[in-house]
């Protein structure tokens, strides 16, 4: 069973749809027991960092997520919340990855919205993926490069398109919205 | 490198696509889901569904359709047409749309842009601007292009960014349907004055028109309807052409 963590973030429907299309059973839940007993956990997110973190704290999902031993995949805001700190709303985040989240500089087109390719691909998530493959991004804040960086992307500057540490995986792009190529990444995660 | 987006637009009425569509490999060309899936397979970067259903009762059909589209396609899509309230937005986003586009309702009450942006994030709000060149000025039109306002297009574009729009879909009514190319001047003027992505719309007739809009303006994407629906320009052919012309596309 795949658990998709439910909290006050949008875009959960499309993650659920994508997992189902790959033939996996999944539940969208905020129940600690259901999350703990799942084989894999997806931590999605579209929204604002401080209100999302508040919601996680109020429901004690913050401690739960950090304690998970199964593979966990954070997507978009999910990745950012797994970092140490975010400039968005001046927010202390989960601290799973050793990096901070910053706002793209002003006077450029923000959000970074659309299809972009990756670089410096590392790890199981990117099996079968090349530097020329494009993924769908939409974000105004980015995770800085760090030792956990599993893929980079260039827009205005170079940032972490993906992070990984132990059982924790994350993508800034939306694999569930990245057509066939995104499906490969999701499948790689689900078959870890 | 961030790629330029190619975006087919589908008009929806009572849950079905309208406008003549003559794909031979689709059983039911009026089936929005089938057509959407075809475009995804061909490499469309996003889709826009514009609901032109007149009555509120039939809007329920729209949310059902959005749900079906969301379960079948795996690229981002925008739903627009007659969105007047946060309640309308909520129904469409919950059904699985990635973005909503607002037009007349945003001109009438710009606060709606801010409300949607606060609730769902600015990436969720596309402000569609219909514009026409009259008396030496680009002016905003509403009510499906039937009613002129006194608002200058560039001023309105700057305002919608301040209100929290995440993207502008700019349609030149002078160019729409002409197949003579996009309105490069106003597209560029809007791009130069905002820091959010601008999608050019109206006038695409040839592959060169797409090259031109990406070379001569800062547009992030280009939208078209009939040339895709009638198969005049297949998306894979267009993408290959743009690649050879050194336009970054997926």
PDB file of C-alpha atoms in Angstrom, chain A residues 42-184:
ATOM      1  CA  UNK A  42       4.477  10.209  -0.928  1.00  0.00           C
ATOM      2  CA  UNK A  43       4.593  13.683   0.590  1.00  0.00           C
ATOM      3  CA  UNK A  44       3.097  15.995  -2.046  1.00  0.00           C
ATOM      4  CA  UNK A  45       2.570  19.693  -1.878  1.00  0.00           C
ATOM      5  CA  UNK A  46       1.540  22.836  -3.596  1.00  0.00           C
ATOM      6  CA  UNK A  47       1.036  25.815  -1.378  1.00  0.00           C
ATOM      7  CA  UNK A  48       2.848  28.058   1.038  1.00  0.00           C
ATOM      8  CA  UNK A  49       5.645  26.805   3.324  1.00  0.00           C
ATOM      9  CA  UNK A  50       4.773  28.373   6.692  1.00  0.00           C
ATOM     10  CA  UNK A  51       1.085  27.431   6.659  1.00  0.00           C
ATOM     11  CA  UNK A  52       1.961  23.926   5.465  1.00  0.00           C
ATOM     12  CA  UNK A  53       4.535  23.506   8.272  1.00  0.00           C
ATOM     13  CA  UNK A  54       2.025  24.785  10.829  1.00  0.00           C
ATOM     14  CA  UNK A  55      -0.473  22.235   9.637  1.00  0.00           C
ATOM     15  CA  UNK A  56       2.128  19.440   9.907  1.00  0.00           C
ATOM     16  CA  UNK A  57       3.073  20.558  13.419  1.00  0.00           C
ATOM     17  CA  UNK A  58      -0.517  20.796  14.603  1.00  0.00           C
ATOM     18  CA  UNK A  59      -1.210  17.257  13.454  1.00  0.00           C
ATOM     19  CA  UNK A  60       2.225  16.038  14.642  1.00  0.00           C
ATOM     20  CA  UNK A  61       2.915  14.785  11.133  1.00  0.00           C
ATOM     21  CA  UNK A  62       6.247  16.637  11.266  1.00  0.00           C
ATOM     22  CA  UNK A  63       7.782  14.248  13.797  1.00  0.00           C
ATOM     23  CA  UNK A  64       6.151  11.267  12.106  1.00  0.00           C
ATOM     24  CA  UNK A  65       7.604  12.066   8.681  1.00  0.00           C
ATOM     25  CA  UNK A  66      11.119  12.460  10.099  1.00  0.00           C
ATOM     26  CA  UNK A  67      10.861   9.096  11.882  1.00  0.00           C
ATOM     27  CA  UNK A  68       9.796   7.087   8.808  1.00  0.00           C
ATOM     28  CA  UNK A  69      12.063   4.218   7.724  1.00  0.00           C
ATOM     29  CA  UNK A  70      10.331   3.314   4.439  1.00  0.00           C
ATOM     30  CA  UNK A  71      11.073   5.157   1.184  1.00  0.00           C
ATOM     31  CA  UNK A  72       9.500   8.623   1.290  1.00  0.00           C
ATOM     32  CA  UNK A  73       9.112  10.858  -1.781  1.00  0.00           C
ATOM     33  CA  UNK A  74       8.550  14.585  -1.320  1.00  0.00           C
ATOM     34  CA  UNK A  75       7.223  16.445  -4.342  1.00  0.00           C
ATOM     35  CA  UNK A  76       7.565  20.200  -5.027  1.00  0.00           C
ATOM     36  CA  UNK A  77       6.669  21.960  -1.750  1.00  0.00           C
ATOM     37  CA  UNK A  78       7.159  18.513  -0.204  1.00  0.00           C
ATOM     38  CA  UNK A  79      10.849  18.669  -1.151  1.00  0.00           C
ATOM     39  CA  UNK A  80      11.170  22.198   0.217  1.00  0.00           C
ATOM     40  CA  UNK A  81       9.538  21.258   3.533  1.00  0.00           C
ATOM     41  CA  UNK A  82      12.063  18.414   3.895  1.00  0.00           C
ATOM     42  CA  UNK A  83      14.923  20.972   3.871  1.00  0.00           C
ATOM     43  CA  UNK A  84      16.220  22.817   6.938  1.00  0.00           C
ATOM     44  CA  UNK A  85      14.763  26.241   6.406  1.00  0.00           C
ATOM     45  CA  UNK A  86      12.692  28.145   3.848  1.00  0.00           C
ATOM     46  CA  UNK A  87      12.732  31.867   3.147  1.00  0.00           C
ATOM     47  CA  UNK A  88       9.042  31.547   2.315  1.00  0.00           C
ATOM     48  CA  UNK A  89       7.308  32.801   5.424  1.00  0.00           C
ATOM     49  CA  UNK A  90      10.644  32.542   7.288  1.00  0.00           C
ATOM     50  CA  UNK A  91       9.951  28.892   8.091  1.00  0.00           C
ATOM     51  CA  UNK A  92      11.893  26.252   9.974  1.00  0.00           C
ATOM     52  CA  UNK A  93      11.249  23.039   8.085  1.00  0.00           C
ATOM     53  CA  UNK A  94      11.781  19.322   8.740  1.00  0.00           C
ATOM     54  CA  UNK A  95      15.576  19.366   8.392  1.00  0.00           C
ATOM     55  CA  UNK A  96      15.904  16.031   6.605  1.00  0.00           C
ATOM     56  CA  UNK A  97      18.100  17.534   3.891  1.00  0.00           C
ATOM     57  CA  UNK A  98      21.062  19.752   4.721  1.00  0.00           C
ATOM     58  CA  UNK A  99      20.022  22.733   2.673  1.00  0.00           C
ATOM     59  CA  UNK A 100      17.939  25.875   2.624  1.00  0.00           C
ATOM     60  CA  UNK A 101      15.154  27.093   0.368  1.00  0.00           C
ATOM     61  CA  UNK A 102      15.462  30.534  -1.192  1.00  0.00           C
ATOM     62  CA  UNK A 103      13.366  32.775  -3.423  1.00  0.00           C
ATOM     63  CA  UNK A 104      14.393  33.232  -7.038  1.00  0.00           C
ATOM     64  CA  UNK A 105      15.900  36.696  -7.534  1.00  0.00           C
ATOM     65  CA  UNK A 106      13.492  39.499  -8.506  1.00  0.00           C
ATOM     66  CA  UNK A 107      13.385  40.978 -12.005  1.00  0.00           C
ATOM     67  CA  UNK A 108      13.303  37.548 -13.588  1.00  0.00           C
ATOM     68  CA  UNK A 109      10.244  35.635 -14.751  1.00  0.00           C
ATOM     69  CA  UNK A 110       8.943  33.822 -11.688  1.00  0.00           C
ATOM     70  CA  UNK A 111       7.509  31.221 -11.159  1.00  0.00           C
ATOM     71  CA  UNK A 112       9.892  28.898 -12.978  1.00  0.00           C
ATOM     72  CA  UNK A 113       7.022  27.340 -14.875  1.00  0.00           C
ATOM     73  CA  UNK A 114       7.278  24.733 -17.584  1.00  0.00           C
ATOM     74  CA  UNK A 115       9.480  21.906 -18.827  1.00  0.00           C
ATOM     75  CA  UNK A 116      13.174  21.808 -18.024  1.00  0.00           C
ATOM     76  CA  UNK A 117      15.917  19.184 -18.194  1.00  0.00           C
ATOM     77  CA  UNK A 118      18.120  17.967 -15.353  1.00  0.00           C
ATOM     78  CA  UNK A 119      21.845  17.514 -14.763  1.00  0.00           C
ATOM     79  CA  UNK A 120      24.203  15.533 -12.499  1.00  0.00           C
ATOM     80  CA  UNK A 121      21.690  12.708 -12.111  1.00  0.00           C
ATOM     81  CA  UNK A 122      22.383  10.370  -9.195  1.00  0.00           C
ATOM     82  CA  UNK A 123      20.661   7.368  -7.677  1.00  0.00           C
ATOM     83  CA  UNK A 124      17.840   4.905  -8.300  1.00  0.00           C
ATOM     84  CA  UNK A 125      15.155   7.508  -8.936  1.00  0.00           C
ATOM     85  CA  UNK A 126      16.775   8.406 -12.254  1.00  0.00           C
ATOM     86  CA  UNK A 127      17.327   4.955 -13.704  1.00  0.00           C
ATOM     87  CA  UNK A 128      16.590   5.198 -17.423  1.00  0.00           C
ATOM     88  CA  UNK A 129      16.563   9.026 -17.377  1.00  0.00           C
ATOM     89  CA  UNK A 130      19.016  11.155 -19.352  1.00  0.00           C
ATOM     90  CA  UNK A 131      20.127  14.792 -19.127  1.00  0.00           C
ATOM     91  CA  UNK A 132      17.948  15.596 -22.139  1.00  0.00           C
ATOM     92  CA  UNK A 133      14.669  14.465 -20.592  1.00  0.00           C
ATOM     93  CA  UNK A 134      12.311  17.236 -19.540  1.00  0.00           C
ATOM     94  CA  UNK A 135      10.196  17.468 -16.414  1.00  0.00           C
ATOM     95  CA  UNK A 136       7.432  19.885 -15.418  1.00  0.00           C
ATOM     96  CA  UNK A 137       8.370  22.501 -12.833  1.00  0.00           C
ATOM     97  CA  UNK A 138       6.311  25.218 -11.214  1.00  0.00           C
ATOM     98  CA  UNK A 139       7.861  27.019  -8.258  1.00  0.00           C
ATOM     99  CA  UNK A 140       9.043  30.424  -7.022  1.00  0.00           C
ATOM    100  CA  UNK A 141      11.438  29.106  -4.355  1.00  0.00           C
ATOM    101  CA  UNK A 142      14.325  26.666  -4.869  1.00  0.00           C
ATOM    102  CA  UNK A 143      16.425  24.300  -2.749  1.00  0.00           C
ATOM    103  CA  UNK A 144      20.118  25.176  -2.813  1.00  0.00           C
ATOM    104  CA  UNK A 145      22.712  22.688  -4.009  1.00  0.00           C
ATOM    105  CA  UNK A 146      24.084  20.492  -1.199  1.00  0.00           C
ATOM    106  CA  UNK A 147      25.630  17.075  -0.619  1.00  0.00           C
ATOM    107  CA  UNK A 148      22.139  15.507  -0.814  1.00  0.00           C
ATOM    108  CA  UNK A 149      21.544  16.883  -4.325  1.00  0.00           C
ATOM    109  CA  UNK A 150      20.523  13.989  -6.595  1.00  0.00           C
ATOM    110  CA  UNK A 151      19.800  16.076  -9.696  1.00  0.00           C
ATOM    111  CA  UNK A 152      20.358  19.694 -10.656  1.00  0.00           C
ATOM    112  CA  UNK A 153      18.379  22.072 -12.841  1.00  0.00           C
ATOM    113  CA  UNK A 154      19.249  25.422 -14.371  1.00  0.00           C
ATOM    114  CA  UNK A 155      16.884  28.344 -14.234  1.00  0.00           C
ATOM    115  CA  UNK A 156      18.392  31.767 -13.451  1.00  0.00           C
ATOM    116  CA  UNK A 157      20.822  29.730 -11.309  1.00  0.00           C
ATOM    117  CA  UNK A 158      21.573  26.070 -10.580  1.00  0.00           C
ATOM    118  CA  UNK A 159      19.414  24.481  -7.883  1.00  0.00           C
ATOM    119  CA  UNK A 160      18.495  21.030  -6.530  1.00  0.00           C
ATOM    120  CA  UNK A 161      15.911  19.441  -8.814  1.00  0.00           C
ATOM    121  CA  UNK A 162      16.068  16.379  -6.599  1.00  0.00           C
ATOM    122  CA  UNK A 163      17.456  15.480  -3.170  1.00  0.00           C
ATOM    123  CA  UNK A 164      18.163  12.168  -1.521  1.00  0.00           C
ATOM    124  CA  UNK A 165      19.399  11.057   1.871  1.00  0.00           C
ATOM    125  CA  UNK A 166      18.975   7.475   3.077  1.00  0.00           C
ATOM    126  CA  UNK A 167      15.290   6.546   2.621  1.00  0.00           C
ATOM    127  CA  UNK A 168      14.228  10.120   1.874  1.00  0.00           C
ATOM    128  CA  UNK A 169      13.795  11.153  -1.775  1.00  0.00           C
ATOM    129  CA  UNK A 170      12.448  14.398  -3.169  1.00  0.00           C
ATOM    130  CA  UNK A 171      11.820  16.139  -6.469  1.00  0.00           C
ATOM    131  CA  UNK A 172      11.204  19.818  -7.087  1.00  0.00           C
ATOM    132  CA  UNK A 173       9.533  18.907 -10.402  1.00  0.00           C
ATOM    133  CA  UNK A 174       6.170  17.167 -10.630  1.00  0.00           C
ATOM    134  CA  UNK A 175       6.711  13.583 -11.840  1.00  0.00           C
ATOM    135  CA  UNK A 176       2.924  13.142 -11.824  1.00  0.00           C
ATOM    136  CA  UNK A 177       2.608  15.975 -14.373  1.00  0.00           C
ATOM    137  CA  UNK A 178       5.648  15.098 -16.495  1.00  0.00           C
ATOM    138  CA  UNK A 179       4.009  12.710 -18.981  1.00  0.00           C
ATOM    139  CA  UNK A 180       5.756   9.428 -19.803  1.00  0.00           C
ATOM    140  CA  UNK A 181       9.141  10.503 -18.478  1.00  0.00           C
ATOM    141  CA  UNK A 182       7.689  11.455 -15.107  1.00  0.00           C
ATOM    142  CA  UNK A 183       6.027   8.075 -14.952  1.00  0.00           C
ATOM    143  CA  UNK A 184       9.472   6.433 -15.130  1.00  0.00           C
TER     144      UNK A 184
END
